[in-house]
PDB file of C-alpha atoms in Angstrom:
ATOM      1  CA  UNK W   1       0.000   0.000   0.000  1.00  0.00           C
ATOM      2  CA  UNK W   2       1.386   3.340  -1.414  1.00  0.00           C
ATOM      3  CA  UNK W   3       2.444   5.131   2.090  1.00  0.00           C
ATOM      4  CA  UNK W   4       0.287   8.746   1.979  1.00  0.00           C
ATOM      5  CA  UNK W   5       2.572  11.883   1.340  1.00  0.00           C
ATOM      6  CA  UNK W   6       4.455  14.039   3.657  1.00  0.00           C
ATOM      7  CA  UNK W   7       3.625  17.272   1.814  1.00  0.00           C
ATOM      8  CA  UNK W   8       1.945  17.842  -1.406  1.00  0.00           C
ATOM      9  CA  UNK W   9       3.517  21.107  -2.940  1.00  0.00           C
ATOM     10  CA  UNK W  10       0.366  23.004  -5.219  1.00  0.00           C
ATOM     11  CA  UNK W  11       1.622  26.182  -7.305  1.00  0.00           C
ATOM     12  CA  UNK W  12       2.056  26.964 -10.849  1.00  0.00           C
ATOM     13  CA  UNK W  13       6.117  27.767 -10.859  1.00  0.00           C
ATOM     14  CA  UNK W  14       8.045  24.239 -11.307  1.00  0.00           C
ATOM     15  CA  UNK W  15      11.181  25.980 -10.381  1.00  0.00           C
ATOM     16  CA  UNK W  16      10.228  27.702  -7.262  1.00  0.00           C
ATOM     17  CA  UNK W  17       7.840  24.179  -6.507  1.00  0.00           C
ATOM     18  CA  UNK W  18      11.120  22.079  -6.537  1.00  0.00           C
ATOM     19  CA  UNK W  19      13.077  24.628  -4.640  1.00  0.00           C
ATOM     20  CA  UNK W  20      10.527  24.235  -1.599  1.00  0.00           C
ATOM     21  CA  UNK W  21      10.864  20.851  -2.027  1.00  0.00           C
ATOM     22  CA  UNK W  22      14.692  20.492  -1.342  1.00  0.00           C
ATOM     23  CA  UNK W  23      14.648  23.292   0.958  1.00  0.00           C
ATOM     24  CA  UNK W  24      12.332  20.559   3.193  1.00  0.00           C
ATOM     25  CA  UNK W  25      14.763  17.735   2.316  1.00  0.00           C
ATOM     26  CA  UNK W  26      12.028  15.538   1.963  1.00  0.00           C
ATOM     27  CA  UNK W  27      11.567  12.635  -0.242  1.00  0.00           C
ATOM     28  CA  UNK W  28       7.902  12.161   0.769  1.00  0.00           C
ATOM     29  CA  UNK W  29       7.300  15.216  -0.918  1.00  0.00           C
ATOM     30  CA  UNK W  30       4.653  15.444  -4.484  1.00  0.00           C
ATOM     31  CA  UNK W  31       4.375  18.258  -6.769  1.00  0.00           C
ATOM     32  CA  UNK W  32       1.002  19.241  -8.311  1.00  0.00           C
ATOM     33  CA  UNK W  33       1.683  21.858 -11.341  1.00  0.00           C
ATOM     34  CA  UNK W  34      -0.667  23.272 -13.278  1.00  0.00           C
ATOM     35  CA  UNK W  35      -0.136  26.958 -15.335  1.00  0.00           C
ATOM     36  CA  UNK W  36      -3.591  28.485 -14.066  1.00  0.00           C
ATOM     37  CA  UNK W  37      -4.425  26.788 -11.261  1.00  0.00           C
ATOM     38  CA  UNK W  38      -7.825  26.039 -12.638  1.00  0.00           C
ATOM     39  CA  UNK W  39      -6.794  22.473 -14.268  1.00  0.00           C
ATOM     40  CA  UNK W  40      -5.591  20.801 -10.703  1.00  0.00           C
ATOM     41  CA  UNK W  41      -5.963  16.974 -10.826  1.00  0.00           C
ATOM     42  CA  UNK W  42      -9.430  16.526  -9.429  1.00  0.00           C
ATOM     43  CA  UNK W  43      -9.071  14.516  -6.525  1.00  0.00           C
ATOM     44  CA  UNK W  44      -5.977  15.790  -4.046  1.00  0.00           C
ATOM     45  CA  UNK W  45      -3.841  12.892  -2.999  1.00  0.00           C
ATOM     46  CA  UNK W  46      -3.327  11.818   0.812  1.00  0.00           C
ATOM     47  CA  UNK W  47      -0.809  13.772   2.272  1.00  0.00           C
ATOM     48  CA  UNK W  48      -0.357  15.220   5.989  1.00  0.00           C
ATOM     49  CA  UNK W  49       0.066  18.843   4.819  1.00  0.00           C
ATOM     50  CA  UNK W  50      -0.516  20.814   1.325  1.00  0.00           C
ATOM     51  CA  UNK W  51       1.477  23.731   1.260  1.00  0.00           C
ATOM     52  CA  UNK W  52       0.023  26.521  -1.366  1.00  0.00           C
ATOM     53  CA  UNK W  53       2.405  28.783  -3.232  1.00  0.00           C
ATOM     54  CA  UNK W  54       1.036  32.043  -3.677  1.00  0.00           C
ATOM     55  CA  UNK W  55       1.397  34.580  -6.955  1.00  0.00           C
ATOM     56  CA  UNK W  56       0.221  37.860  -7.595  1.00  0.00           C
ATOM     57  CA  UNK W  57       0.712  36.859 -11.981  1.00  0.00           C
ATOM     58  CA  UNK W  58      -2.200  34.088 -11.342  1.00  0.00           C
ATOM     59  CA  UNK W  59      -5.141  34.709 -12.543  1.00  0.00           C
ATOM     60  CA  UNK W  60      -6.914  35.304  -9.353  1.00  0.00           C
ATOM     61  CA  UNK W  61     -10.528  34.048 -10.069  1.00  0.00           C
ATOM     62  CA  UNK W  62      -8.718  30.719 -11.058  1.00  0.00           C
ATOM     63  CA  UNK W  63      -7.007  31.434  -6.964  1.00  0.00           C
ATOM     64  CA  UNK W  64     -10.207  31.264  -5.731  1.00  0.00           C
ATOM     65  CA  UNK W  65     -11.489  28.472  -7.629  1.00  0.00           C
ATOM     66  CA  UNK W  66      -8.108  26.793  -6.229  1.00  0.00           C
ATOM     67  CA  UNK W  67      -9.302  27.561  -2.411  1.00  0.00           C
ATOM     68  CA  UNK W  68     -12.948  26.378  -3.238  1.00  0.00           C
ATOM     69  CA  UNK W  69     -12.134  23.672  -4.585  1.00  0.00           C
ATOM     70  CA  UNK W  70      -9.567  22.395  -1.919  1.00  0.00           C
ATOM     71  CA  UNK W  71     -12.675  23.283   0.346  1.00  0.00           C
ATOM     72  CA  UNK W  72     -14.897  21.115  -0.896  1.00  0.00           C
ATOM     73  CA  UNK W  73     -12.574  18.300  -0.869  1.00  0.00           C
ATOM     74  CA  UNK W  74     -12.175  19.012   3.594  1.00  0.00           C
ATOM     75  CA  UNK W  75      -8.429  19.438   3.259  1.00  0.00           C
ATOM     76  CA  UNK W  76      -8.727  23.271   4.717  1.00  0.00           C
ATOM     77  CA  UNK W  77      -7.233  22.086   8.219  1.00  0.00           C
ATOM     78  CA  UNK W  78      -3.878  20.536   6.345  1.00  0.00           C
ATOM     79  CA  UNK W  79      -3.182  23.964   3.795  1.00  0.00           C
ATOM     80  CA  UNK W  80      -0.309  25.883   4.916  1.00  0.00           C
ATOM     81  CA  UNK W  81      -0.398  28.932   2.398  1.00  0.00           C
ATOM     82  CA  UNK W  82       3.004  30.910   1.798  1.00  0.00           C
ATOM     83  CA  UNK W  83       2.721  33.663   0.794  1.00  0.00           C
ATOM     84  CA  UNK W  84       4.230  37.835   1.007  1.00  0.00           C
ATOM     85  CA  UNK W  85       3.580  40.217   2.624  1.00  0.00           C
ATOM     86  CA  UNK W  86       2.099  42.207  -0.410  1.00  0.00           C
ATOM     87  CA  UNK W  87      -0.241  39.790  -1.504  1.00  0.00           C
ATOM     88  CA  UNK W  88      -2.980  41.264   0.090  1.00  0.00           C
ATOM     89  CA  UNK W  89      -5.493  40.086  -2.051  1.00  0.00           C
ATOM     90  CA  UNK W  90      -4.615  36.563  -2.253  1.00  0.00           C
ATOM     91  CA  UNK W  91      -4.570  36.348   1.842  1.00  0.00           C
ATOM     92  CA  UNK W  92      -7.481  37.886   2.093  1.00  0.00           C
ATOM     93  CA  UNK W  93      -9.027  35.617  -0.020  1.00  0.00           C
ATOM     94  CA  UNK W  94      -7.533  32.291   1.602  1.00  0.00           C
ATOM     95  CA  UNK W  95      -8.260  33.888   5.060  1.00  0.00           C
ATOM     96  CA  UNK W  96     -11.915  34.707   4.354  1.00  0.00           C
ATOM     97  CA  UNK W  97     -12.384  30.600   2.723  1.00  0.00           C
ATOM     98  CA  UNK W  98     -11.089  29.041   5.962  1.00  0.00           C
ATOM     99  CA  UNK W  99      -7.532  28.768   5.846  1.00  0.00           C
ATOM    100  CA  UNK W 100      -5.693  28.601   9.267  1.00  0.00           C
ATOM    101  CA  UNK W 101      -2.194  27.799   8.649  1.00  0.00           C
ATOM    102  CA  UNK W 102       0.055  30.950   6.992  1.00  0.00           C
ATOM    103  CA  UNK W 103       3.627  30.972   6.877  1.00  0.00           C
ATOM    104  CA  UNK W 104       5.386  34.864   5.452  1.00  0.00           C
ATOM    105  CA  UNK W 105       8.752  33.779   3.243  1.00  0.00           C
ATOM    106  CA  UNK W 106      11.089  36.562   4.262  1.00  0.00           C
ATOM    107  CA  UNK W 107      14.055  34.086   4.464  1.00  0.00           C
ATOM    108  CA  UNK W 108      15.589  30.377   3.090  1.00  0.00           C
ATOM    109  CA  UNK W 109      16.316  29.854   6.943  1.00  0.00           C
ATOM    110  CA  UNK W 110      13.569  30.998   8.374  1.00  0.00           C
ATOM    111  CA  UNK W 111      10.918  29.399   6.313  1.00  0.00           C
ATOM    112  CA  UNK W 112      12.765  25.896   6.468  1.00  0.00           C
ATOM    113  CA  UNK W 113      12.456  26.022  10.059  1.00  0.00           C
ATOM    114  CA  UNK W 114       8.703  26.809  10.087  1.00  0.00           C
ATOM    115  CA  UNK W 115       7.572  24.661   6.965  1.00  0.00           C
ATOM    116  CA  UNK W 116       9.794  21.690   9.395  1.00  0.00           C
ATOM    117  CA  UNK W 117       7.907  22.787  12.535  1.00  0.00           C
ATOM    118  CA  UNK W 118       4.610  22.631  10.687  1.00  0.00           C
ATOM    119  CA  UNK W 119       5.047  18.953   8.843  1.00  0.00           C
ATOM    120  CA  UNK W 120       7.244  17.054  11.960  1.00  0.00           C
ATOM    121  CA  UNK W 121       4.306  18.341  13.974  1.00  0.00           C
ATOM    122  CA  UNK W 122       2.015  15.013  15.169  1.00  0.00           C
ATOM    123  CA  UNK W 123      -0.902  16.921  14.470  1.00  0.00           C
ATOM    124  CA  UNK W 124      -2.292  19.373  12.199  1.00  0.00           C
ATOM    125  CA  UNK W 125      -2.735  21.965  14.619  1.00  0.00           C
ATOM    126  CA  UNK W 126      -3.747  25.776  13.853  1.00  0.00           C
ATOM    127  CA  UNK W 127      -0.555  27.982  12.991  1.00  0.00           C
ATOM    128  CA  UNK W 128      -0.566  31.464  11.986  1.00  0.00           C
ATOM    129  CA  UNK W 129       3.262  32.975  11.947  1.00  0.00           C
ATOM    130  CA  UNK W 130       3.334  36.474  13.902  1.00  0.00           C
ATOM    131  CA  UNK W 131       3.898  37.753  10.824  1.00  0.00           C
ATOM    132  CA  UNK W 132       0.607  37.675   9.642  1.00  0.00           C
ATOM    133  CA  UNK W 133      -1.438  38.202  13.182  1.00  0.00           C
ATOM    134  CA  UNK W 134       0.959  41.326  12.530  1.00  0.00           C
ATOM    135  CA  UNK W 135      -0.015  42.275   9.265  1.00  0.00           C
ATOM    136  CA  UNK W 136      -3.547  41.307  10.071  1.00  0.00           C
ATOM    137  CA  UNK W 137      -3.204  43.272  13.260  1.00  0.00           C
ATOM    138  CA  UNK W 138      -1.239  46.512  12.216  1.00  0.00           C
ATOM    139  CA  UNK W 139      -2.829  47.017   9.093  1.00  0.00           C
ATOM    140  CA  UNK W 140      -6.402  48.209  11.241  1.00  0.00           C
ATOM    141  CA  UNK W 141      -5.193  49.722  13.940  1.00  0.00           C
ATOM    142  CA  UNK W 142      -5.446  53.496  12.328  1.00  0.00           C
ATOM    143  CA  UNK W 143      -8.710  54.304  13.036  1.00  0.00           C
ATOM    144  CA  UNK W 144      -9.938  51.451  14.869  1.00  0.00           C
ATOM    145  CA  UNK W 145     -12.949  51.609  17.596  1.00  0.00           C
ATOM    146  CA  UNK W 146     -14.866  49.827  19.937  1.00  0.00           C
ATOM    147  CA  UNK W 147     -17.729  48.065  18.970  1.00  0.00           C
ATOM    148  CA  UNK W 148     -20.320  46.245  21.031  1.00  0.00           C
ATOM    149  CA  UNK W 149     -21.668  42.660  19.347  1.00  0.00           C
ATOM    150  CA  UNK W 150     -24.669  41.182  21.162  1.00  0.00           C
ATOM    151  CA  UNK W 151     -24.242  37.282  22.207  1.00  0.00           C
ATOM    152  CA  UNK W 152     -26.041  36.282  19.015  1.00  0.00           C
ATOM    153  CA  UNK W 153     -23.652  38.301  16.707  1.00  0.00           C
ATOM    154  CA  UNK W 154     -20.313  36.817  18.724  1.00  0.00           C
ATOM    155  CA  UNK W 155     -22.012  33.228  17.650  1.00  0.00           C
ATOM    156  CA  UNK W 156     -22.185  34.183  14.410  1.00  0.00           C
ATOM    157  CA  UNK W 157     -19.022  35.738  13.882  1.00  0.00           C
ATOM    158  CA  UNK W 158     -17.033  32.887  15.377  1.00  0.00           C
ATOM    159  CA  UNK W 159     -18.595  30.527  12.785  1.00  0.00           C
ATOM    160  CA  UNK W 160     -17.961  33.313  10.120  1.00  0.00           C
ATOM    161  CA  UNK W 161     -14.085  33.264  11.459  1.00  0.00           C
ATOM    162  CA  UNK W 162     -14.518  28.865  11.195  1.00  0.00           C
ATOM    163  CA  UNK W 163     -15.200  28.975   7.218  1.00  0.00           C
ATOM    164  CA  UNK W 164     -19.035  28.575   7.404  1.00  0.00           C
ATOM    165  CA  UNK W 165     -21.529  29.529   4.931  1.00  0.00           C
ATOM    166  CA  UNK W 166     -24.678  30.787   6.056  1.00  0.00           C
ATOM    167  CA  UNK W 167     -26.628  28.155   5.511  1.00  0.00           C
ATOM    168  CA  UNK W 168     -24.492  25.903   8.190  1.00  0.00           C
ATOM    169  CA  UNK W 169     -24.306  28.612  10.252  1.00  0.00           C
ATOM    170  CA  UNK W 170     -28.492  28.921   9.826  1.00  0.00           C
ATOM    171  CA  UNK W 171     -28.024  25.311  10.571  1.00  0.00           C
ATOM    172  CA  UNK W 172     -25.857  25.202  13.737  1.00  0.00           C
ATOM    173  CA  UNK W 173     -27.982  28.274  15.333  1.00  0.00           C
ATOM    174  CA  UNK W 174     -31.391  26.878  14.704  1.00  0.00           C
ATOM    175  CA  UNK W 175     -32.375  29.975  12.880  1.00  0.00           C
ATOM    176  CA  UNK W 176     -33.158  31.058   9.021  1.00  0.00           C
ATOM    177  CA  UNK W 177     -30.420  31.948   6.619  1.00  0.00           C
ATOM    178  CA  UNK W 178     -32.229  35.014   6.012  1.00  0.00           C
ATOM    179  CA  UNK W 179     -32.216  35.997   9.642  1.00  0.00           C
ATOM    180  CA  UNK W 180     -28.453  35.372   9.145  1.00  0.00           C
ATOM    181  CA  UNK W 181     -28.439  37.502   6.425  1.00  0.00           C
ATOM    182  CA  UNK W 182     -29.500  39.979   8.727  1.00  0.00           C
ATOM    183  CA  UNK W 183     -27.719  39.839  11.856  1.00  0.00           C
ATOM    184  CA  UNK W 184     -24.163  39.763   9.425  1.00  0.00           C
ATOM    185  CA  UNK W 185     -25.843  43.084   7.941  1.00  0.00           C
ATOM    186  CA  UNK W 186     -25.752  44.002  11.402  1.00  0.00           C
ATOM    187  CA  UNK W 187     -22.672  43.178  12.639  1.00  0.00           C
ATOM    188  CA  UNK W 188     -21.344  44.587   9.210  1.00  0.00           C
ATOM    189  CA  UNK W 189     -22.646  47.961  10.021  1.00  0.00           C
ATOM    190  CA  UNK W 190     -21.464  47.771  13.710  1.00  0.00           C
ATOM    191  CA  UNK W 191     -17.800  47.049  12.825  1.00  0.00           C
ATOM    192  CA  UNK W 192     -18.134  49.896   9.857  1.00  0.00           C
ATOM    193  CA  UNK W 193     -16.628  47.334   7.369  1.00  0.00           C
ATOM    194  CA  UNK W 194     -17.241  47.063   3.671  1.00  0.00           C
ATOM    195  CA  UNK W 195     -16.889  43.409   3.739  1.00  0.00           C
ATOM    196  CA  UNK W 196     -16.351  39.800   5.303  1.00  0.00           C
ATOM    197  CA  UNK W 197     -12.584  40.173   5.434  1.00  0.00           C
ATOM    198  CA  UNK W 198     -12.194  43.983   7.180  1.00  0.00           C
ATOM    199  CA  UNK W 199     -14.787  42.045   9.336  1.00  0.00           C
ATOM    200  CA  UNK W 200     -13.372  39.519  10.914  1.00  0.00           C
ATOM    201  CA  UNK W 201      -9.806  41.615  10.905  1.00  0.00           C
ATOM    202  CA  UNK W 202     -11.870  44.246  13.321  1.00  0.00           C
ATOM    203  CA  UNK W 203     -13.451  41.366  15.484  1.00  0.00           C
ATOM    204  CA  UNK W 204      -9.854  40.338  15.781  1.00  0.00           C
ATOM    205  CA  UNK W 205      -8.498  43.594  16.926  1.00  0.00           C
ATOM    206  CA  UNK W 206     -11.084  44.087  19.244  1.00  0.00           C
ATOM    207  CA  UNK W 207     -10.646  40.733  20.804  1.00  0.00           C
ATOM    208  CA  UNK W 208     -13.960  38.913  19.830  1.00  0.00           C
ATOM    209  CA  UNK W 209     -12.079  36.364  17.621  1.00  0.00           C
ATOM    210  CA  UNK W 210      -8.554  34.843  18.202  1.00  0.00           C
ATOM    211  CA  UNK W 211      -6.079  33.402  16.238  1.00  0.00           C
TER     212      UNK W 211
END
């Protein structure tokens, strides 16, 4: 029986792919290629972690079809995305889907010794470098204020911060998904943000989510 893989590399860039690959020095490592993201094989092999490379040149609606469809197949909890610090809009977009586990590559010796820490690990546990609860965190402080969020709304918001739609939230509350509808309306108008993602960033500043 063919022994599940260590890591699972996803990206578009076979040169950088490989690179990550030796800088882990492991042979249990695969590498799924594809030059829009949109053509990945359908089914993602077994592995214990899938580390996502990040690039602002993709096509991002193919990005997001990426995340979706990684999703939908429940391997959320194993993606370790690596990204930079300027690609807001691609961290956003993983962040707002589900994804718990970021790792910032500023250096070769620094990310070797997180993407090790993260695959030795017996466990898939959360991990979010302080690099991006800093960028997370730093980037709404100018500005920021105090909100209040009823019991209801701090439900809500916690399984907004989880990855669920509306629907399972509707579900795991008992109420409508209209009445969801509502209440993120609500909270949306509270927190003064234009959408999910400025959010759950001022929830997190203000303490009502945690990393």
């Amino acid at each position: 029986m063919t022994q599940p893989y260590a890591v699972t590399i996803i990206g578009y860039d076979l040169l950088k792919m490989n690179s990550v690959k030796t800088l882990l020095e492991k042979p249990s490592c695969e590498v799924l290629i594809d030059s829009s993201y949109g053509n990945l094989i359908p089914e993602l092999p077994s592995s214990k972690y899938y580390l996502l490379l990040t690039d602002s040149t993709v096509d991002f609606t193919s990005y997001e079809q990426l995340l979706q469809r990684i999703k939908k197949q429940n391997c959320l909890n194993q993606l370790i995305l690596l990204y930079r610090s300027c690609q807001t809009r691609e961290i956003s977009a993983a962040y707002r889907m589900g994804v718990k586990k970021f790792i910032e590559i500023t250096n070769i010796n620094e990310l070797k010794l997180k993407l090790t820490e993260a695959t030795d690990a017996n466990e898939a546990t959360d991990m979010i470098s302080p690099d991006f609860y800093r960028l997370i965190a730093d980037s709404g402080k100018k500005g920021n204020f105090h909100f209040d969020l009823n019991d209801k709304e701090q439900s809500i918001i916690h399984l907004i911060w989880e990855g669920y739609s509306n629907h399972e939230i509707a579900d795991e509350l008992c109420l409508s998904p209209r009445t969801i509808e509502r209440h993120r309306s609500q909270i949306l108008k509270k927190t003064r943000a234009s959408n999910t993602v400025i959010m759950l960033k001022k929830a997190l500043i203000n303490g009502y989510i945690s990393l």
